[in-house]
Amino acid sequence: MVGVSDGQASGGAAPSGRPLLSLTLATLMDDVDAFSGAVYLLVPGEPVLEMAVMAGLPRTFAAPWERLGLTAPVPVAEAVRHRQLVWVSGEEDMARRYPRISVVLPYPFALAAMPVATDRAVYGAVFVTWPGTHSPELPEEKRERLMSACGRLARRLERAQEKGDPVRPEPDLLAPAPMTNPAGTLGTAEATRMVARLPYGLCALDLQGRITFVNAAGADLLGLPVSALLGTQLWASVPWLNDPVYEDRYQAALVSQRATAFVALRPPSDWLSFRFHPSASGLSLRITRARAVAREGAVAFQHGDTGTRLVSISQVLSLAGSLTEAVGVQDVVQLVADEIVPAVGGQGLVMLGSGAGRLHVLGQRGYPDPRELERFDGMSLAEHTPGTHALRTGVPAFFASQRDLARLYPDQRPAGGMAAWAYLPLIASGRPIGTWVMAYTAPHPFPADERAVLVSISGLVAQALDRARLYDAKHRLAHGLQAALLPPSLPSLPGIEAAARYLPATRGMEIGGDFYDLVPLRGGEAAAVIGDVQGHNVTAAGLMGQIRTAVRAYTTVGQPPGEVMRSTNRLLIDLGAELFASCVYLRLDPARGQVVMARAGHPPPLLRTPDGTVRVLDLAGGPLLGIDPDAVYPTTEVALPPGSLLALYTDGLVESPGVDIDDALAGCADRLAETGDAPLDEVADTLVHYSGTAEERVDDVALLLLRATKSL
């Protein structure tokens, strides 16, 4: 049975009466043999999960995740988003799916996260962990017990809310209930005498890492009296052990429930061996003398007497990992709002950039009326405000209350009803690029350690923002060029309805070579082309523009489809670009209900007939353009009666990592069959969305739909 710790959870005092969350968590852990866990509650009115009680491990182990935005890429948030159990089988699985957690807790352990929800509402989440020796599969029996327990907890929380008595955070569960000595076992006094006679050091540590017992040999090896060690943490009381690397071994032992060891130098020349043996109640530490060894390089972090805690380092590591995933400026704002602001307890965020001597609001979150922040947009850096001062001087400013703010800035009118602020300059490569404003709805003191963490994080935010601004500028330039090379609109043609889509890749910021065009001809005919130039750079884009222009020119002078392809191929070789291109070219005759096509190494078109059947047009064709100057491109004539629909596309529509191309093409054909009678713009949007490329694309996507209408 897990006992209640002396300290209170950071979120507030436990409610009167029975501790619902603590009892539920302790019972659940016993029921599934888990050794640690936590309950999160959804913060009223906010998309934030807040840890309400933790068991089995110190809360500092989970410090980066005490407050979580619902969009955070961590198991408990994912469990809430998808309303299902999330199972992480071990260290490798954690590193693959949740690398931010793996960076901070790179230890072997298994984890299950479950939503606490009814059919009507979500109330929070629960996670529990097992040692790294747990089976990689979660047994169905345990799965059912976990979900059933969370369901019961959700119903009790629902009833409590209906009664107007919401459940609040409770004291953490850290130590086991005291046990009395059974008859016939070794008594405490005799055990102490026996341990005192041992020639090596023995220490007992609780789950917080505090020394609860040390024998004389252990105190002698550590160089401190027993009285100076009891009740302290080993790395806090012994100066030469004040190193996160050593604290990490204690942390690894508790999380993985496996023995860990390290060797440390006691100045000036004595090497000692330390070995932790963990259990659910704490750790036993054996200390012996070791042979002299040569350490491989310096310790990663040297803090001397600063007392910096590993939890601060782990928070920064976790947040740094999240910021590396930000691409554009709005990605940075979103990540800071969803993950950093909740983690440090803030409620409001304003991101201010600078340019041409003025401030610009890059983004904000948490303010009821964003229009209140408009006065900062375009403000001169010469203005006397805390935001401009932090940017000009590079010195952060912290205001614990409106009184503190009014003392230095009497004319400053707070926006959004906020009551405390941290103004943090964003400096990248020695250049001030903006100010990050953290706001709180209630007065908020800023102790020294919290200020240090916020200043450290602001450096990471600044680097991420600087990269994001550069990305956004290049992205606008690249895709503005791409858009200029594509037709601004499709012509209106008799007997033909057309729709097109072009989506740039979402990974990277380079321009692509996808293109399409629709050209009206004399006699009611039309020509259409779609293609993809190899590469993602300005060279590919320029070549794409040349090919599109050449195809249009050869079409205008009346060359037949096969000859248009041969002429374009020779031109591409003559240009000496050393790039290849795929292409499908077709000549439409709506009056005769026919289309003539030529293909050069391009994905086959899809044809939906008037009866709703879709088939892949496996056209005869030649090699990619730009390879063989003597290549021949045969043509194929296909019937195109009224009501028929042709889908021309580039490979970005059907190619995705880990997805078989045939399966993707078949799925696209099925969706075309289902929706082909809808308005053409709806069909285009559906195909793009169904392909999975609407949000995440590794390649550009071009799509051209052509439908033969019944009247000319």
XYZ file of C-alpha atoms in Angstrom:
712
model
C 0.000 0.000 0.000
C 1.308 3.466 -0.860
C 1.395 6.049 1.892
C 0.886 9.817 1.684
C 3.945 12.068 1.689
C 4.417 14.927 4.100
C 4.505 17.583 1.332
C 1.499 18.895 -0.542
C 1.069 18.791 -4.296
C 1.944 22.042 -5.968
C -1.587 22.616 -7.220
C -3.119 23.185 -3.772
C -4.334 21.445 -0.650
C -6.152 18.144 -0.565
C -9.914 18.301 -0.237
C -11.645 17.499 2.999
C -12.877 13.938 3.421
C -11.467 10.925 1.643
C -8.676 11.602 -0.853
C -10.462 10.369 -3.971
C -7.584 10.753 -6.418
C -4.950 9.287 -4.097
C -7.031 6.255 -3.186
C -7.991 5.632 -6.804
C -4.395 5.877 -7.992
C -3.006 3.678 -5.195
C -5.668 1.029 -5.797
C -5.109 1.101 -9.538
C -1.340 0.729 -9.180
C -1.755 -2.227 -6.830
C -4.279 -3.809 -9.173
C -1.957 -3.789 -12.202
C 1.398 -4.071 -10.346
C 2.588 -0.634 -11.483
C 5.244 1.144 -9.443
C 4.446 4.782 -10.255
C 1.680 6.883 -11.730
C -0.145 10.184 -11.708
C -3.606 11.676 -12.140
C -4.122 14.792 -14.248
C -7.187 17.031 -14.095
C -8.393 19.253 -16.899
C -8.098 22.903 -15.864
C -11.574 24.534 -16.047
C -11.884 26.787 -19.053
C -8.416 25.962 -20.398
C -7.123 23.285 -22.794
C -4.588 22.300 -20.151
C -3.980 19.181 -18.073
C -2.551 19.749 -14.605
C -1.018 17.045 -12.438
C -3.208 16.588 -9.349
C -1.405 13.749 -7.567
C 1.626 11.575 -8.261
C 2.630 8.271 -6.704
C 5.735 6.151 -6.551
C 8.221 8.764 -7.786
C 9.107 12.321 -6.777
C 7.132 14.934 -8.641
C 10.387 16.524 -9.791
C 10.825 13.590 -12.166
C 7.780 14.786 -14.097
C 8.443 18.516 -13.701
C 8.424 19.296 -17.444
C 4.964 17.733 -17.696
C 3.196 19.056 -14.576
C 1.072 21.289 -16.822
C 0.387 20.196 -20.375
C -1.478 21.654 -23.303
C -3.881 19.164 -24.865
C -1.934 19.350 -28.125
C 1.370 18.356 -26.474
C 2.984 15.257 -28.047
C 3.004 13.221 -24.830
C 1.025 10.071 -23.942
C -1.450 11.608 -21.460
C -2.430 14.408 -23.854
C -2.718 11.925 -26.708
C -4.923 9.668 -24.581
C -7.297 12.591 -23.990
C -7.301 13.707 -27.630
C -8.139 10.244 -28.952
C -10.197 9.028 -25.966
C -8.242 5.758 -25.832
C -5.462 4.008 -23.954
C -1.920 4.790 -25.112
C 0.673 2.055 -24.503
C 4.441 2.684 -24.622
C 6.240 -0.641 -24.384
C 9.720 0.499 -23.387
C 12.745 2.695 -23.939
C 12.966 2.238 -27.725
C 9.244 2.741 -28.212
C 9.396 5.937 -26.132
C 12.363 7.285 -28.118
C 10.595 6.586 -31.423
C 7.166 8.001 -30.558
C 7.865 10.582 -27.836
C 11.481 11.753 -28.240
C 11.015 14.741 -25.935
C 10.257 12.472 -22.997
C 13.086 10.153 -23.956
C 15.566 13.037 -23.851
C 14.651 13.816 -20.240
C 14.010 10.235 -19.003
C 16.224 7.971 -21.154
C 15.537 4.915 -19.009
C 13.892 1.530 -19.612
C 10.295 1.644 -18.398
C 6.834 0.917 -19.788
C 3.915 3.335 -19.570
C 0.167 3.340 -20.102
C -1.886 6.544 -20.330
C -5.692 6.577 -20.158
C -8.329 9.295 -20.492
C -10.605 10.017 -17.550
C -13.810 10.715 -19.443
C -17.500 9.966 -19.686
C -19.622 10.071 -22.814
C -20.343 13.719 -22.084
C -17.062 15.235 -20.940
C -13.345 14.771 -20.332
C -12.104 15.311 -16.795
C -8.436 14.424 -17.068
C -6.035 11.553 -17.579
C -4.013 8.931 -15.709
C -0.671 7.344 -16.420
C 1.047 4.423 -14.702
C 4.500 2.923 -15.275
C 6.214 -0.428 -14.883
C 9.927 -1.377 -14.717
C 11.800 -2.002 -17.941
C 11.455 -5.749 -17.366
C 7.729 -5.562 -18.153
C 6.449 -7.512 -21.132
C 6.404 -5.452 -24.373
C 2.682 -6.213 -24.626
C 0.035 -4.936 -22.239
C -2.152 -7.907 -21.244
C -5.812 -7.486 -22.077
C -6.754 -8.064 -18.449
C -4.612 -5.143 -17.301
C -5.917 -2.996 -20.141
C -9.512 -3.624 -19.057
C -8.696 -2.921 -15.405
C -7.015 0.367 -16.297
C -9.874 1.601 -18.464
C -12.522 0.443 -15.986
C -10.798 2.245 -13.106
C -10.527 5.450 -15.140
C -14.185 5.153 -16.129
C -15.224 4.841 -12.481
C -13.057 7.825 -11.560
C -14.636 9.885 -14.364
C -18.135 9.145 -13.101
C -17.176 10.135 -9.548
C -15.627 13.363 -10.820
C -18.800 14.021 -12.810
C -20.959 13.583 -9.710
C -18.664 15.816 -7.687
C -18.899 18.520 -10.345
C -22.695 18.260 -10.457
C -22.758 18.771 -6.691
C -20.610 21.881 -7.035
C -17.757 20.272 -5.074
C -14.983 19.767 -7.647
C -12.053 17.533 -6.714
C -8.792 19.356 -6.129
C -5.118 18.302 -6.131
C -4.018 16.079 -3.256
C -0.731 15.254 -1.510
C 1.573 13.022 -3.507
C 2.000 9.349 -2.583
C 5.636 8.551 -2.038
C 6.393 6.259 0.866
C 4.952 2.866 1.794
C 2.959 2.539 4.965
C 5.190 1.667 7.956
C 5.531 -2.052 8.636
C 5.905 -3.653 12.048
C 8.464 -6.387 12.529
C 6.863 -9.834 12.394
C 7.719 -12.209 15.199
C 10.977 -14.044 14.717
C 12.641 -11.528 12.390
C 15.768 -9.528 13.081
C 15.040 -6.533 15.332
C 15.930 -2.968 14.414
C 18.658 -2.614 17.031
C 20.386 -5.837 16.045
C 20.131 -4.919 12.363
C 21.821 -1.594 13.103
C 24.639 -3.305 14.991
C 25.148 -5.773 12.166
C 25.325 -3.051 9.516
C 27.733 -1.025 11.657
C 30.204 -3.936 11.627
C 30.328 -4.124 7.810
C 33.588 -2.909 6.196
C 31.801 -1.034 3.403
C 29.332 1.844 3.409
C 25.575 1.388 3.405
C 22.969 4.111 2.998
C 19.203 4.042 2.803
C 17.550 6.705 0.635
C 13.868 7.519 0.360
C 12.166 8.177 -2.952
C 13.162 11.841 -2.769
C 16.814 10.827 -2.541
C 17.118 11.838 1.131
C 19.387 9.772 3.360
C 17.386 8.030 6.077
C 20.210 5.823 7.343
C 23.989 5.614 6.919
C 26.449 3.382 8.731
C 29.747 4.580 10.140
C 31.749 3.156 7.240
C 29.562 5.037 4.746
C 29.961 8.331 6.609
C 33.723 7.794 6.769
C 33.959 7.131 3.021
C 31.864 10.213 2.267
C 33.956 12.338 4.628
C 31.075 13.738 6.665
C 29.583 12.869 10.056
C 26.357 10.897 10.164
C 24.486 13.897 11.578
C 25.430 16.010 8.542
C 24.138 13.387 6.138
C 20.806 12.312 7.608
C 17.815 14.005 5.989
C 19.853 15.423 3.118
C 20.245 14.413 -0.485
C 23.575 12.815 -1.257
C 24.451 15.194 -4.110
C 23.426 18.216 -2.041
C 25.380 17.419 1.132
C 28.541 15.997 -0.484
C 30.109 18.763 -2.628
C 32.084 16.459 -4.918
C 28.895 14.545 -5.760
C 27.047 17.726 -6.804
C 26.850 16.605 -10.415
C 23.708 15.825 -12.484
C 25.472 12.741 -13.856
C 25.428 11.150 -10.399
C 21.889 12.271 -9.641
C 20.926 10.757 -12.985
C 21.994 7.305 -11.737
C 19.619 7.612 -8.779
C 16.892 8.765 -11.138
C 17.587 5.893 -13.556
C 17.406 3.341 -10.737
C 14.013 4.583 -9.561
C 12.420 4.912 -12.999
C 13.669 1.581 -14.363
C 13.641 -0.260 -11.001
C 17.031 -1.693 -11.941
C 20.341 -1.488 -10.091
C 22.623 1.293 -11.347
C 26.208 2.199 -10.492
C 28.829 4.879 -10.971
C 32.375 5.672 -9.897
C 33.301 9.091 -8.483
C 36.510 10.766 -7.448
C 36.701 11.921 -3.845
C 39.312 14.700 -3.870
C 42.158 14.556 -4.109
C 42.699 10.978 -5.317
C 40.296 8.448 -3.784
C 37.946 6.650 -6.200
C 34.705 5.339 -4.731
C 32.178 2.957 -6.250
C 28.455 3.611 -5.686
C 25.695 1.092 -6.462
C 21.960 1.827 -6.107
C 19.496 -1.008 -5.455
C 15.940 0.329 -5.925
C 12.559 -0.822 -4.649
C 9.073 0.673 -4.505
C 9.902 2.256 -1.135
C 13.320 3.747 -1.809
C 16.901 2.780 -2.522
C 19.778 1.016 -0.793
C 23.206 2.393 -1.633
C 26.437 0.419 -1.280
C 29.685 2.429 -1.184
C 33.101 0.796 -1.568
C 36.591 1.832 -2.524
C 37.434 1.445 -6.219
C 40.672 1.146 -8.051
C 41.992 4.344 -9.614
C 40.343 4.889 -12.970
C 40.654 7.451 -15.732
C 37.365 9.096 -16.623
C 36.553 9.435 -20.304
C 36.281 13.158 -20.643
C 34.864 15.757 -18.339
C 31.483 15.561 -16.707
C 28.756 16.967 -18.895
C 27.665 19.618 -16.372
C 29.843 21.264 -13.726
C 27.801 23.312 -11.301
C 30.131 23.685 -8.379
C 28.221 25.246 -5.494
C 25.411 26.711 -7.557
C 22.968 24.036 -6.443
C 21.375 23.783 -9.885
C 18.853 20.950 -9.886
C 18.486 18.338 -12.577
C 14.813 19.178 -12.887
C 15.707 22.587 -14.308
C 18.003 20.960 -16.838
C 15.352 18.410 -17.784
C 12.771 21.142 -18.287
C 15.077 23.021 -20.617
C 15.914 19.804 -22.508
C 12.257 18.993 -23.010
C 11.354 22.478 -24.181
C 14.407 22.653 -26.443
C 13.271 19.443 -28.088
C 9.840 20.886 -28.784
C 11.234 24.104 -30.243
C 13.439 22.243 -32.707
C 10.224 20.996 -34.333
C 8.924 24.507 -35.012
C 9.112 25.523 -38.665
C 7.416 28.893 -39.134
C 6.809 31.821 -36.794
C 3.275 30.701 -35.989
C 4.636 27.237 -35.160
C 6.922 28.842 -32.565
C 4.045 30.875 -31.117
C 1.845 27.766 -30.987
C 4.504 25.635 -29.270
C 5.314 28.308 -26.700
C 1.591 28.776 -25.988
C 0.739 25.075 -25.814
C 3.746 23.728 -23.956
C 5.953 26.385 -22.371
C 3.290 28.723 -21.016
C 1.359 25.931 -19.230
C 4.598 24.406 -17.935
C 5.584 27.606 -16.114
C 2.058 28.443 -14.972
C 1.322 31.396 -17.247
C -2.034 32.275 -18.780
C -1.139 34.843 -21.445
C 1.478 35.171 -24.139
C 2.485 37.925 -26.529
C 5.337 37.435 -28.979
C 6.761 40.729 -30.218
C 9.209 40.996 -33.099
C 11.215 43.998 -34.207
C 11.881 45.486 -37.613
C 12.580 48.924 -39.060
C 12.743 50.398 -35.561
C 9.278 49.212 -34.561
C 7.576 46.420 -32.665
C 5.313 43.944 -34.430
C 2.900 41.533 -32.780
C 3.869 38.109 -34.139
C 1.259 36.220 -32.157
C -0.638 36.040 -28.902
C -2.599 33.573 -26.818
C -4.787 33.834 -23.736
C -6.130 37.355 -24.236
C -9.947 37.543 -24.467
C -9.861 40.498 -26.858
C -6.816 40.432 -29.179
C -7.694 43.934 -30.362
C -6.318 45.263 -27.075
C -2.840 44.301 -28.309
C -3.131 46.235 -31.568
C -1.616 49.299 -29.938
C 1.713 47.456 -29.681
C 1.791 46.657 -33.408
C 3.973 49.246 -35.129
C 5.035 50.895 -31.850
C 8.341 52.725 -32.078
C 11.221 51.167 -30.154
C 11.820 54.628 -28.679
C 8.577 54.382 -26.675
C 8.902 54.004 -22.904
C 7.358 50.558 -22.347
C 8.667 47.410 -20.650
C 8.581 45.531 -23.963
C 10.707 48.064 -25.849
C 13.048 48.502 -22.891
C 13.694 44.746 -22.654
C 14.394 44.608 -26.386
C 16.705 47.653 -26.437
C 18.723 46.714 -23.370
C 18.574 42.926 -23.467
C 17.635 42.968 -19.769
C 14.564 40.988 -18.660
C 11.956 42.625 -16.435
C 9.639 40.906 -13.953
C 6.560 42.563 -12.458
C 4.859 40.550 -9.729
C 1.779 42.808 -9.630
C 0.164 45.797 -11.286
C 1.612 47.943 -8.499
C 5.140 46.886 -9.491
C 4.413 47.703 -13.132
C 2.853 51.087 -12.324
C 5.871 52.074 -10.237
C 8.154 52.141 -13.306
C 5.576 52.569 -16.063
C 2.702 54.654 -14.687
C 1.223 55.192 -18.158
C 1.191 51.510 -19.062
C -2.352 50.181 -19.357
C -2.407 46.378 -18.863
C -4.272 44.413 -21.529
C -6.667 41.581 -20.953
C -6.986 41.894 -17.192
C -3.538 40.422 -16.513
C -1.936 41.001 -13.121
C 1.735 39.937 -13.435
C 4.255 39.896 -16.279
C 7.671 38.666 -17.342
C 9.257 40.623 -20.217
C 12.018 38.514 -21.701
C 14.267 39.809 -24.490
C 14.744 37.495 -27.455
C 18.387 37.644 -28.520
C 19.717 35.447 -31.319
C 23.386 35.481 -32.351
C 23.883 38.642 -30.327
C 21.022 40.464 -32.090
C 17.812 41.525 -30.338
C 14.957 40.223 -32.480
C 11.976 40.705 -30.186
C 10.417 40.368 -26.762
C 8.530 37.458 -25.260
C 5.856 38.538 -22.763
C 4.521 36.023 -20.246
C 1.389 37.160 -18.416
C -0.476 35.873 -15.358
C -4.064 36.513 -14.328
C -3.121 36.831 -10.640
C -0.118 38.418 -8.879
C 2.843 36.112 -9.336
C 6.174 36.282 -7.495
C 9.234 35.397 -9.583
C 11.803 33.638 -7.379
C 15.402 33.544 -8.553
C 15.304 29.937 -9.805
C 12.156 30.602 -11.863
C 13.692 33.718 -13.382
C 16.769 31.712 -14.341
C 14.646 29.074 -16.068
C 12.591 31.686 -17.948
C 15.718 33.501 -19.115
C 17.245 30.207 -20.278
C 14.100 29.289 -22.161
C 13.940 32.737 -23.772
C 17.300 32.037 -25.406
C 15.907 28.856 -26.930
C 12.760 30.664 -28.068
C 14.883 33.390 -29.662
C 16.915 30.889 -31.685
C 13.752 29.088 -32.799
C 12.053 32.373 -33.722
C 15.078 33.572 -35.692
C 15.104 30.344 -37.727
C 11.340 30.537 -38.197
C 11.423 34.106 -39.514
C 14.099 33.144 -42.027
C 12.060 30.119 -43.052
C 8.894 32.183 -43.526
C 10.741 34.729 -45.683
C 12.278 32.047 -47.913
C 9.020 30.144 -48.022
C 7.112 33.200 -49.252
C 9.788 33.922 -51.840
C 10.000 30.356 -53.131
C 6.308 29.683 -53.396
C 5.589 33.149 -54.721
C 7.943 32.300 -57.567
C 6.238 28.928 -57.990
C 2.793 30.520 -58.159
C 4.027 33.028 -60.739
C 5.164 30.167 -62.987
C 1.775 28.424 -62.886
C -1.338 29.650 -64.727
C -3.224 32.165 -62.565
C -6.540 30.617 -63.620
C -7.925 27.983 -65.960
C -9.666 29.096 -69.171
C -13.377 28.507 -69.704
C -13.762 25.948 -72.502
C -16.856 24.714 -74.359
C -17.688 21.135 -73.434
C -14.964 20.920 -70.769
C -15.151 21.724 -67.075
C -11.788 22.039 -65.313
C -10.412 22.384 -61.781
C -6.840 22.358 -60.508
C -4.989 22.254 -57.207
C -1.372 22.948 -56.371
C -0.003 22.374 -52.855
C 3.649 23.031 -52.008
C 5.532 20.575 -49.827
C 5.263 21.238 -46.082
C 8.739 19.874 -45.298
C 11.648 22.090 -46.130
C 11.374 25.469 -47.784
C 12.536 24.742 -51.311
C 10.563 25.335 -54.464
C 9.254 22.408 -56.470
C 8.981 21.532 -60.147
C 5.349 20.436 -60.481
C 3.341 22.170 -63.202
C 0.102 22.002 -65.154
C -1.576 23.968 -67.940
C -4.762 24.029 -70.015
C -4.607 25.600 -73.490
C -7.679 26.425 -75.664
C -7.289 25.575 -79.374
C -9.188 26.358 -82.554
C -12.246 24.343 -83.472
C -13.347 23.831 -79.864
C -10.384 21.561 -79.015
C -8.067 22.001 -76.040
C -4.690 20.721 -74.843
C -3.772 19.875 -71.274
C -0.439 18.992 -69.673
C 0.785 18.041 -66.236
C 4.363 17.284 -65.260
C 7.023 17.138 -62.583
C 10.613 18.331 -62.987
C 13.166 16.452 -60.910
C 14.433 18.352 -57.894
C 13.289 20.978 -55.394
C 15.240 24.144 -56.075
C 15.238 27.296 -58.165
C 16.837 25.417 -61.073
C 13.948 22.944 -61.132
C 11.425 25.771 -60.955
C 13.078 27.684 -63.781
C 13.197 24.579 -65.941
C 9.548 23.906 -65.132
C 8.671 27.362 -66.448
C 10.624 26.717 -69.644
C 8.954 23.334 -70.234
C 5.470 24.746 -69.683
C 6.195 27.587 -72.105
C 7.633 25.170 -74.682
C 4.627 22.847 -74.480
C 2.278 25.769 -74.977
C 4.321 27.034 -77.952
C 4.507 23.640 -79.675
C 0.785 23.210 -79.093
C -0.066 26.601 -80.538
C 1.788 25.897 -83.795
C -0.311 22.773 -84.255
C 2.050 19.901 -83.451
C 0.271 16.609 -82.623
C 0.653 15.179 -79.078
C 3.492 12.776 -79.858
C 5.469 15.474 -81.643
C 4.899 17.966 -78.801
C 6.496 15.468 -76.423
C 9.433 14.778 -78.787
C 10.080 18.499 -79.317
C 9.955 19.203 -75.588
C 12.318 16.301 -74.927
C 14.878 17.601 -77.424
C 14.617 21.111 -76.001
C 15.257 19.838 -72.481
C 18.374 17.985 -73.654
C 19.605 21.013 -75.614
C 19.285 23.190 -72.503
C 21.840 20.944 -70.774
C 20.121 21.214 -67.420
C 20.945 17.622 -66.408
C 17.487 17.342 -64.896
C 14.688 15.031 -65.955
C 10.952 15.596 -66.119
C 7.877 13.393 -66.226
C 4.858 14.522 -68.197
C 1.401 13.614 -69.527
C 0.141 15.574 -72.519
C -3.309 15.230 -74.039
C -5.416 16.722 -76.819
C -9.151 16.994 -76.049
C -11.907 16.954 -78.673
C -15.206 17.388 -76.756
C -17.304 17.394 -79.949
C -16.113 13.900 -80.918
C -15.899 12.717 -77.284
C -12.273 11.683 -77.646
C -8.904 12.442 -76.120
C -5.426 11.613 -77.468
C -2.688 11.177 -74.855
C 1.100 10.844 -74.718
C 3.067 9.957 -71.592
C 6.705 10.373 -70.538
C 7.405 8.391 -67.371
C 4.525 10.021 -65.485
C 1.966 8.356 -63.159
C -1.003 7.080 -65.201
C -4.180 9.209 -65.353
C -7.462 8.041 -63.841
C -10.643 7.973 -65.940
C -14.107 7.898 -64.381
C -16.747 6.875 -66.923
C -20.338 8.170 -66.798
C -21.514 5.002 -64.991
C -19.129 5.732 -62.071
C -16.496 3.124 -62.930
C -12.886 4.267 -62.525
C -9.956 2.728 -64.340
C -6.253 3.452 -64.462
C -5.177 4.419 -67.994
C -2.011 2.405 -68.465
C -0.915 4.408 -71.503
C 1.895 3.475 -73.806
C 4.676 5.989 -73.417
C 8.326 6.851 -73.623
C 11.106 7.599 -71.126
C 11.393 10.673 -68.943
C 12.014 13.903 -70.795
C 15.681 14.863 -70.929
C 17.244 11.377 -71.190
C 17.227 10.138 -74.791
C 17.303 12.648 -77.692
C 15.874 10.007 -80.047
C 13.029 8.928 -77.776
C 9.628 8.322 -79.338
C 6.381 8.966 -77.466
C 3.462 6.898 -78.835
C -0.068 8.174 -78.383
C -3.242 6.505 -77.145
C -6.782 7.496 -78.093
C -9.400 7.173 -75.343
C -13.167 7.735 -75.552
C -14.378 10.667 -73.452
C -18.190 10.742 -73.635
C -20.148 13.419 -71.758
C -20.030 12.838 -68.010
C -16.513 11.348 -68.118
C -13.922 12.700 -65.680
C -10.134 12.633 -66.177
C -7.799 13.024 -63.180
C -4.205 14.042 -63.967
C -1.825 14.310 -60.993
C 1.799 14.309 -59.908
C 3.301 11.617 -57.698
C 3.034 13.779 -54.573
C -0.699 12.973 -54.504
C -0.237 9.214 -54.177
C 3.241 8.697 -52.724
C 3.711 8.697 -48.935
C 6.456 7.136 -46.790
C 5.471 3.616 -45.721
C 2.434 3.414 -48.049
C 2.399 1.046 -51.015
C 1.937 3.035 -54.237
C -0.573 0.547 -55.657
C -2.683 0.739 -52.505
C -2.560 4.544 -52.557
C -3.556 4.663 -56.226
C -6.417 2.210 -55.653
C -7.657 4.303 -52.734
C -7.553 7.460 -54.839
C -9.532 5.675 -57.577
C -12.139 4.503 -55.062
C -12.630 8.023 -53.762
C -12.939 9.364 -57.319
C -15.615 6.750 -58.007
C -17.555 7.761 -54.878
C -17.426 11.534 -55.321
C -17.016 12.025 -59.081
C -20.549 13.347 -59.580
C -20.041 16.217 -57.122
C -19.025 19.721 -58.259
C -15.494 19.577 -59.609
C -13.967 21.815 -56.936
C -15.377 19.516 -54.245
C -13.927 16.497 -56.030
C -10.489 18.167 -56.152
C -10.586 19.045 -52.460
C -11.717 15.533 -51.552
C -8.917 13.847 -53.495
C -6.282 16.075 -51.919
C -7.677 15.556 -48.421
C -8.126 11.811 -48.818
C -4.558 11.360 -50.025
C -3.284 12.519 -46.620
C -1.390 15.411 -48.215
C -3.624 18.186 -46.906
C -1.472 18.798 -43.834
C 1.796 16.880 -44.195
C 3.552 16.627 -47.556
C 7.049 15.488 -48.412
C 6.553 16.511 -52.061
C 4.578 19.068 -54.030
C 1.146 18.069 -55.292
C -0.418 19.098 -58.616
C -3.894 17.924 -59.623
C -5.815 18.713 -62.818
C -9.404 17.477 -63.257
C -11.147 17.579 -66.632
C -14.829 16.671 -67.027
C -16.612 16.322 -70.392
C -19.962 18.119 -70.161
C -23.111 17.221 -72.058
C -23.457 20.456 -74.011
C -20.968 22.395 -76.063
